Tab-separated table of C-alpha atoms and ligand atoms in Angstrom:
chain	number	residue	atom	x	y	z
A	547	UNK	CA	-56.832	-58.966	17.281
A	548	UNK	CA	-59.516	-59.525	14.644
A	549	UNK	CA	-59.249	-57.454	11.493
A	550	UNK	CA	-62.505	-56.087	10.128
A	551	UNK	CA	-63.490	-56.274	6.480
A	552	UNK	CA	-63.561	-52.923	4.668
A	553	UNK	CA	-66.492	-52.333	2.320
A	554	UNK	CA	-65.691	-52.132	-1.372
A	555	UNK	CA	-64.506	-48.569	-1.971
A	556	UNK	CA	-65.103	-48.231	-5.708
A	557	UNK	CA	-68.451	-48.684	-7.447
A	558	UNK	CA	-67.845	-51.610	-9.832
A	559	UNK	CA	-70.633	-50.722	-12.318
A	560	UNK	CA	-69.058	-47.321	-12.989
A	561	UNK	CA	-65.668	-48.690	-14.097
A	562	UNK	CA	-64.590	-48.352	-17.699
A	563	UNK	CA	-63.433	-51.674	-19.140
A	564	UNK	CA	-63.066	-53.474	-15.805
A	565	UNK	CA	-66.190	-55.545	-15.218
A	566	UNK	CA	-68.139	-55.919	-11.965
A	567	UNK	CA	-67.550	-59.679	-12.268
A	568	UNK	CA	-63.768	-59.163	-12.109
A	569	UNK	CA	-63.942	-56.790	-9.155
A	570	UNK	CA	-66.410	-59.022	-7.295
A	571	UNK	CA	-64.233	-62.090	-7.711
A	572	UNK	CA	-61.146	-60.132	-6.729
A	573	UNK	CA	-62.822	-58.596	-3.677
A	574	UNK	CA	-64.439	-61.791	-2.488
A	575	UNK	CA	-61.737	-64.342	-3.192
A	576	UNK	CA	-58.456	-62.478	-2.962
A	577	UNK	CA	-59.116	-59.549	-0.644
A	578	UNK	CA	-61.502	-61.623	1.477
A	579	UNK	CA	-59.023	-64.498	1.330
A	580	UNK	CA	-56.178	-62.315	2.579
A	581	UNK	CA	-58.295	-60.949	5.417
A	582	UNK	CA	-59.441	-64.401	6.516
A	583	UNK	CA	-55.874	-65.667	6.350
A	584	UNK	CA	-54.740	-62.699	8.419
A	585	UNK	CA	-57.352	-63.379	11.091
A	586	UNK	CA	-56.514	-67.076	11.211
A	587	UNK	CA	-52.781	-66.325	11.558
A	588	UNK	CA	-53.389	-63.720	14.191
A	589	UNK	CA	-55.456	-66.229	16.193
A	590	UNK	CA	-52.679	-68.791	15.862
A	591	UNK	CA	-50.172	-66.248	17.177
A	592	UNK	CA	-52.379	-65.402	20.146
A	593	UNK	CA	-52.551	-69.070	21.068
A	594	UNK	CA	-48.901	-69.750	20.371
A	595	UNK	CA	-47.418	-72.234	22.821
A	596	UNK	CA	-44.101	-70.627	23.686
A	597	UNK	CA	-43.130	-73.545	25.917
A	598	UNK	CA	-43.405	-76.279	23.299
A	599	UNK	CA	-43.514	-74.837	19.797
A	600	UNK	CA	-40.283	-73.835	18.063
A	601	UNK	CA	-39.066	-70.323	17.466
A	602	UNK	CA	-38.862	-71.211	13.774
A	603	UNK	CA	-42.591	-71.814	13.596
A	604	UNK	CA	-43.170	-68.512	15.372
A	605	UNK	CA	-40.955	-66.754	12.829
A	606	UNK	CA	-42.873	-68.429	9.990
A	607	UNK	CA	-46.191	-67.300	11.443
A	608	UNK	CA	-44.977	-63.741	11.855
A	609	UNK	CA	-43.773	-63.652	8.238
A	610	UNK	CA	-47.120	-64.977	7.061
A	611	UNK	CA	-48.840	-62.354	9.186
A	612	UNK	CA	-46.879	-59.538	7.488
A	613	UNK	CA	-47.725	-60.879	4.027
A	614	UNK	CA	-51.425	-61.284	4.821
A	615	UNK	CA	-51.647	-57.881	6.496
A	616	UNK	CA	-49.960	-56.123	3.585
A	617	UNK	CA	-52.104	-58.012	1.077
A	618	UNK	CA	-55.167	-56.807	3.001
A	619	UNK	CA	-53.971	-53.189	3.175
A	620	UNK	CA	-52.858	-53.058	-0.459
A	621	UNK	CA	-56.098	-54.593	-1.753
A	622	UNK	CA	-58.032	-51.948	0.152
A	623	UNK	CA	-55.827	-49.307	-1.462
A	624	UNK	CA	-56.234	-50.924	-4.893
A	625	UNK	CA	-60.035	-50.790	-4.801
A	626	UNK	CA	-59.828	-47.247	-3.442
A	627	UNK	CA	-57.563	-46.291	-6.360
A	628	UNK	CA	-60.325	-46.961	-8.890
A	629	UNK	CA	-63.517	-45.094	-9.704
A	630	UNK	CA	-62.239	-41.966	-11.458
A	631	UNK	CA	-61.628	-41.164	-15.096
A	632	UNK	CA	-57.836	-41.496	-14.865
A	633	UNK	CA	-57.330	-38.244	-16.744
A	634	UNK	CA	-57.720	-35.239	-14.543
A	635	UNK	CA	-54.996	-34.895	-11.926
A	636	UNK	CA	-55.788	-32.299	-9.274
A	637	UNK	CA	-53.211	-29.485	-9.354
A	638	UNK	CA	-51.613	-30.527	-6.039
A	639	UNK	CA	-50.966	-34.070	-7.298
A	640	UNK	CA	-49.864	-32.940	-10.763
A	641	UNK	CA	-47.320	-30.537	-9.314
A	642	UNK	CA	-46.031	-33.071	-6.757
A	643	UNK	CA	-45.606	-35.679	-9.519
A	644	UNK	CA	-43.956	-33.148	-11.832
A	645	UNK	CA	-41.530	-32.173	-9.094
A	646	UNK	CA	-40.569	-35.766	-8.306
A	647	UNK	CA	-40.680	-37.354	-11.782
A	648	UNK	CA	-40.056	-34.459	-14.166
A	649	UNK	CA	-43.568	-34.541	-15.638
A	650	UNK	CA	-46.858	-36.407	-15.336
A	651	UNK	CA	-46.065	-38.089	-18.647
A	652	UNK	CA	-42.741	-39.415	-17.370
A	653	UNK	CA	-44.425	-40.661	-14.223
A	654	UNK	CA	-47.076	-42.453	-16.315
A	655	UNK	CA	-44.490	-44.076	-18.573
A	656	UNK	CA	-42.528	-45.315	-15.598
A	657	UNK	CA	-45.599	-46.617	-13.735
A	658	UNK	CA	-47.059	-48.387	-16.804
A	659	UNK	CA	-43.611	-49.629	-17.874
A	660	UNK	CA	-43.077	-51.189	-14.444
A	661	UNK	CA	-46.488	-52.915	-14.647
A	662	UNK	CA	-45.737	-54.259	-18.144
A	663	UNK	CA	-42.319	-55.327	-16.941
A	664	UNK	CA	-43.697	-57.674	-14.286
A	665	UNK	CA	-46.457	-59.117	-16.457
A	666	UNK	CA	-46.335	-62.893	-16.303
A	667	UNK	CA	-44.997	-62.696	-12.775
A	668	UNK	CA	-46.924	-61.040	-10.010
A	669	UNK	CA	-46.751	-58.161	-7.599
A	670	UNK	CA	-47.857	-54.631	-6.941
A	671	UNK	CA	-46.982	-51.376	-8.601
A	672	UNK	CA	-47.294	-48.618	-6.053
A	673	UNK	CA	-47.009	-44.862	-5.997
A	674	UNK	CA	-45.607	-44.250	-2.538
A	675	UNK	CA	-44.834	-41.140	-0.511
A	676	UNK	CA	-41.599	-41.347	1.492
A	677	UNK	CA	-41.706	-38.935	4.459
A	678	UNK	CA	-37.903	-39.135	4.993
A	679	UNK	CA	-37.286	-37.462	1.659
A	680	UNK	CA	-40.618	-35.701	1.285
A	681	UNK	CA	-41.126	-37.209	-2.169
A	682	UNK	CA	-43.180	-39.660	-4.199
A	683	UNK	CA	-41.625	-42.760	-5.728
A	684	UNK	CA	-42.945	-45.646	-7.874
A	685	UNK	CA	-42.087	-49.068	-6.545
A	686	UNK	CA	-42.639	-52.724	-7.349
A	687	UNK	CA	-43.559	-54.902	-4.394
A	688	UNK	CA	-43.012	-58.459	-5.591
A	689	UNK	CA	-44.464	-59.965	-2.486
A	690	UNK	CA	-47.051	-58.357	-0.292
A	691	UNK	CA	-44.358	-57.784	2.298
A	692	UNK	CA	-42.013	-55.713	0.163
A	693	UNK	CA	-43.244	-52.216	0.800
A	694	UNK	CA	-40.901	-49.279	1.324
A	695	UNK	CA	-40.267	-49.017	5.058
A	696	UNK	CA	-41.992	-45.938	6.354
A	697	UNK	CA	-43.418	-45.191	2.908
A	698	UNK	CA	-47.097	-44.394	2.490
A	699	UNK	CA	-48.561	-45.933	-0.692
A	700	UNK	CA	-51.177	-43.644	-2.239
A	701	UNK	CA	-51.970	-45.580	-5.449
A	702	UNK	CA	-51.926	-49.360	-6.000
A	703	UNK	CA	-52.039	-51.421	-9.176
A	704	UNK	CA	-52.526	-55.149	-8.538
A	705	UNK	CA	-50.462	-57.189	-11.021
A	706	UNK	CA	-51.231	-60.617	-9.570
A	707	UNK	CA	-52.904	-62.671	-12.286
A	708	UNK	CA	-56.035	-63.050	-10.181
A	709	UNK	CA	-56.579	-59.309	-10.659
A	710	UNK	CA	-57.165	-59.645	-14.424
A	711	UNK	CA	-57.001	-63.202	-15.742
A	712	UNK	CA	-60.725	-63.857	-15.402
A	713	UNK	CA	-61.531	-61.130	-17.946
A	714	UNK	CA	-58.313	-60.203	-19.714
A	715	UNK	CA	-56.616	-63.598	-19.931
A	716	UNK	CA	-52.996	-63.095	-20.871
A	717	UNK	CA	-53.651	-59.581	-22.191
A	718	UNK	CA	-52.208	-57.809	-19.199
A	719	UNK	CA	-51.519	-54.690	-21.294
A	720	UNK	CA	-55.259	-54.160	-21.803
A	721	UNK	CA	-55.817	-54.567	-18.069
A	722	UNK	CA	-53.112	-52.009	-17.249
A	723	UNK	CA	-54.647	-49.554	-19.732
A	724	UNK	CA	-58.068	-50.118	-18.179
A	725	UNK	CA	-56.650	-49.519	-14.711
A	726	UNK	CA	-55.077	-46.235	-15.855
A	727	UNK	CA	-58.449	-45.154	-17.323
A	728	UNK	CA	-60.131	-45.657	-13.969
A	729	UNK	CA	-57.723	-44.039	-11.530
A	730	UNK	CA	-59.578	-41.886	-9.055
A	731	UNK	CA	-57.115	-38.994	-8.889
A	732	UNK	CA	-59.218	-36.944	-6.496
A	733	UNK	CA	-59.015	-39.824	-4.000
A	734	UNK	CA	-55.255	-40.014	-4.608
A	735	UNK	CA	-55.071	-36.316	-3.802
A	736	UNK	CA	-56.801	-36.797	-0.439
A	737	UNK	CA	-54.492	-39.698	0.434
A	738	UNK	CA	-51.471	-37.639	-0.642
A	739	UNK	CA	-52.583	-34.799	1.626
A	740	UNK	CA	-52.791	-37.281	4.506
A	741	UNK	CA	-49.436	-38.829	3.615
A	742	UNK	CA	-47.485	-35.573	3.665
A	743	UNK	CA	-48.667	-34.963	7.234
A	744	UNK	CA	-46.632	-37.981	8.360
A	745	UNK	CA	-43.554	-36.669	10.144
A	746	UNK	CA	-40.193	-37.761	8.734
A	747	UNK	CA	-38.015	-39.964	10.945
A	748	UNK	CA	-36.515	-37.987	13.803
A	749	UNK	CA	-33.105	-36.500	13.142
A	750	UNK	CA	-30.224	-36.943	15.576
A	751	UNK	CA	-30.429	-34.179	18.138
A	752	UNK	CA	-27.313	-32.996	19.966
A	753	UNK	CA	-28.715	-30.518	22.440
A	754	UNK	CA	-25.409	-29.774	24.183
A	755	UNK	CA	-23.897	-28.700	20.856
A	756	UNK	CA	-26.977	-26.971	19.458
A	757	UNK	CA	-25.047	-23.704	19.031
A	758	UNK	CA	-22.062	-25.287	17.268
A	759	UNK	CA	-22.541	-25.408	13.489
A	760	UNK	CA	-21.988	-28.723	11.759
A	761	UNK	CA	-21.177	-29.731	8.218
A	762	UNK	CA	-22.119	-33.016	6.544
A	763	UNK	CA	-19.550	-35.461	5.173
A	764	UNK	CA	-21.012	-34.896	1.690
A	765	UNK	CA	-20.502	-31.129	2.014
A	766	UNK	CA	-16.899	-31.625	3.120
A	767	UNK	CA	-16.348	-33.855	0.077
A	768	UNK	CA	-17.741	-31.115	-2.164
A	769	UNK	CA	-15.437	-28.528	-0.536
A	770	UNK	CA	-12.398	-30.720	-1.187
A	771	UNK	CA	-13.502	-31.441	-4.748
A	772	UNK	CA	-13.956	-27.776	-5.542
A	773	UNK	CA	-10.520	-26.994	-4.112
A	774	UNK	CA	-11.956	-24.563	-1.553
A	775	UNK	CA	-9.409	-23.860	1.203
A	776	UNK	CA	-10.248	-25.811	4.360
A	777	UNK	CA	-8.304	-27.132	7.343
A	778	UNK	CA	-9.537	-30.578	8.333
A	779	UNK	CA	-8.550	-31.828	11.772
A	780	UNK	CA	-9.088	-35.415	12.854
A	781	UNK	CA	-9.496	-35.222	16.643
A	782	UNK	CA	-10.163	-38.848	17.391
A	783	UNK	CA	-8.887	-39.600	20.912
A	784	UNK	CA	-5.353	-40.894	21.204
A	785	UNK	CA	-6.386	-44.221	22.757
A	786	UNK	CA	-8.601	-44.782	19.725
A	787	UNK	CA	-6.130	-43.791	17.041
A	788	UNK	CA	-3.410	-46.077	18.385
A	789	UNK	CA	-5.603	-48.896	16.998
A	790	UNK	CA	-6.903	-47.019	13.951
A	791	UNK	CA	-5.645	-48.062	10.549
A	792	UNK	CA	-6.908	-45.289	8.345
A	793	UNK	CA	-7.426	-41.558	8.301
A	794	UNK	CA	-9.442	-39.313	6.018
A	795	UNK	CA	-7.384	-38.123	3.085
A	796	UNK	CA	-6.829	-34.380	3.429
A	797	UNK	CA	-7.103	-34.459	7.224
A	798	UNK	CA	-4.355	-34.168	9.831
A	799	UNK	CA	-4.654	-35.862	13.198
A	800	UNK	CA	-4.278	-33.730	16.298
A	801	UNK	CA	-4.556	-34.931	19.889
A	802	UNK	CA	-7.741	-33.304	21.238
A	803	UNK	CA	-6.258	-33.291	24.755
A	804	UNK	CA	-3.354	-31.121	23.654
A	805	UNK	CA	-5.262	-28.476	21.753
A	806	UNK	CA	-3.129	-25.696	23.267
A	807	UNK	CA	-0.056	-27.199	21.585
A	808	UNK	CA	-1.443	-27.094	18.045
A	809	UNK	CA	-4.063	-24.332	17.978
A	810	UNK	CA	-1.306	-21.889	17.018
A	811	UNK	CA	-0.642	-23.746	13.754
A	812	UNK	CA	-4.174	-23.062	12.443
A	813	UNK	CA	-5.089	-20.177	10.172
A	814	UNK	CA	-7.966	-17.904	11.130
A	815	UNK	CA	-8.666	-16.946	7.529
A	816	UNK	CA	-9.521	-20.464	6.366
A	817	UNK	CA	-12.468	-22.500	7.662
A	818	UNK	CA	-11.738	-25.409	10.004
A	819	UNK	CA	-13.573	-28.744	10.045
A	820	UNK	CA	-13.069	-31.047	13.022
A	821	UNK	CA	-14.303	-34.561	13.508
A	822	UNK	CA	-14.012	-37.541	15.827
A	823	UNK	CA	-15.029	-41.184	15.532
A	824	UNK	CA	-18.828	-40.912	15.257
A	825	UNK	CA	-19.418	-37.193	15.631
A	826	UNK	CA	-20.986	-37.267	19.073
A	827	UNK	CA	-18.603	-35.495	21.333
A	828	UNK	CA	-14.934	-34.664	20.912
A	829	UNK	CA	-15.136	-33.256	17.382
A	830	UNK	CA	-18.016	-31.030	18.488
A	831	UNK	CA	-16.217	-29.917	21.627
A	832	UNK	CA	-13.076	-29.070	19.679
A	833	UNK	CA	-15.080	-27.068	17.147
A	834	UNK	CA	-16.760	-25.232	20.000
A	835	UNK	CA	-13.405	-24.391	21.640
A	836	UNK	CA	-11.960	-23.214	18.325
A	837	UNK	CA	-14.974	-20.986	17.678
A	838	UNK	CA	-14.531	-19.345	21.071
A	839	UNK	CA	-10.923	-18.679	20.073
A	840	UNK	CA	-12.122	-16.893	16.936
A	841	UNK	CA	-11.846	-19.645	14.314
A	842	UNK	CA	-14.484	-20.351	11.668
A	843	UNK	CA	-14.856	-23.950	12.875
A	844	UNK	CA	-17.527	-26.584	12.314
A	845	UNK	CA	-17.707	-30.267	13.187
A	846	UNK	CA	-18.364	-32.936	10.588
A	847	UNK	CA	-21.533	-34.768	11.593
A	848	UNK	CA	-21.210	-38.536	11.730
A	849	UNK	CA	-17.427	-38.209	12.134
A	850	UNK	CA	-14.843	-40.577	10.653
A	851	UNK	CA	-17.423	-43.285	9.969
A	852	UNK	CA	-19.752	-40.961	8.078
A	853	UNK	CA	-16.794	-40.132	5.845
A	854	UNK	CA	-16.097	-43.849	5.333
A	855	UNK	CA	-19.793	-44.559	4.742
A	856	UNK	CA	-19.904	-42.121	1.811
A	857	UNK	CA	-16.765	-43.836	0.529
A	858	UNK	CA	-14.688	-40.723	1.055
A	859	UNK	CA	-10.998	-41.435	0.364
A	860	UNK	CA	-8.829	-42.528	3.282
A	861	UNK	CA	-5.154	-43.252	3.610
A	862	UNK	CA	-3.030	-45.368	5.893
A	863	UNK	CA	-2.830	-43.835	9.368
A	864	UNK	CA	0.729	-43.849	10.641
B	1087	FE2	FE1	-55.300	-58.910	-5.802
């Protein structure tokens, strides 16, 4: 694969306090350099001699490829972030930022503070949309390959010295201020609109238990904390629990195969939460059976290990 050069997105002569000379050098030497490096690496990978060359050199090439590709993508985003007046945030962006950072001012202080904080080192400061959580977050990417997995950067500030040294010398603060004065917020808005169309990662689907309500481990923890009455039944299979060392605090273990023996001990006026090892099968089935018998039962999604993963308290299982 050969990566094509993207034309310069911003118009350098329109920028306020960032000179055409700086942008030209940056575009030609650093963006162009990253793209050429990327193409050279990608050619090397295509011609890789799997019979003779080592897996270590393949791994090195693939790491270099990620860094060069991200440097290319982020430089394109950086140039596309400039060209506005930095002041007027379109309503959609202002309200998204206010929702996720408290206010535009707080966002700005965090973003600029992060840039000042890495001055003297290098890296990127990015405003990134994370589809999993449906929110924007500021991040530092110290190397080109440290982007948030699955995140969609919508604004990029280049804090590598090559981005400002030519004109600003060591005065990185003046460069950051100049960058902020030139943000093209209407372009950010369009990228944000594209970003929020990205679907979040798929959630676990359990079609066979679609009609059985579940409850998360965090919700169960809240119930216990608040002292709400709840009956928690650990229904991990007997062959599993003979080896198990711990059990959720507040839960009692009941053999799922002998439900008829213990169903009579449950109260119908208090909710029931069942769970098994990972939350795939037995806990759901037990909840389903209990519901049919008239209990207000739900299964805890993720099971015993979800509880452990949120550091829910456990006790010795005897
Ligand atoms: Fe750069």
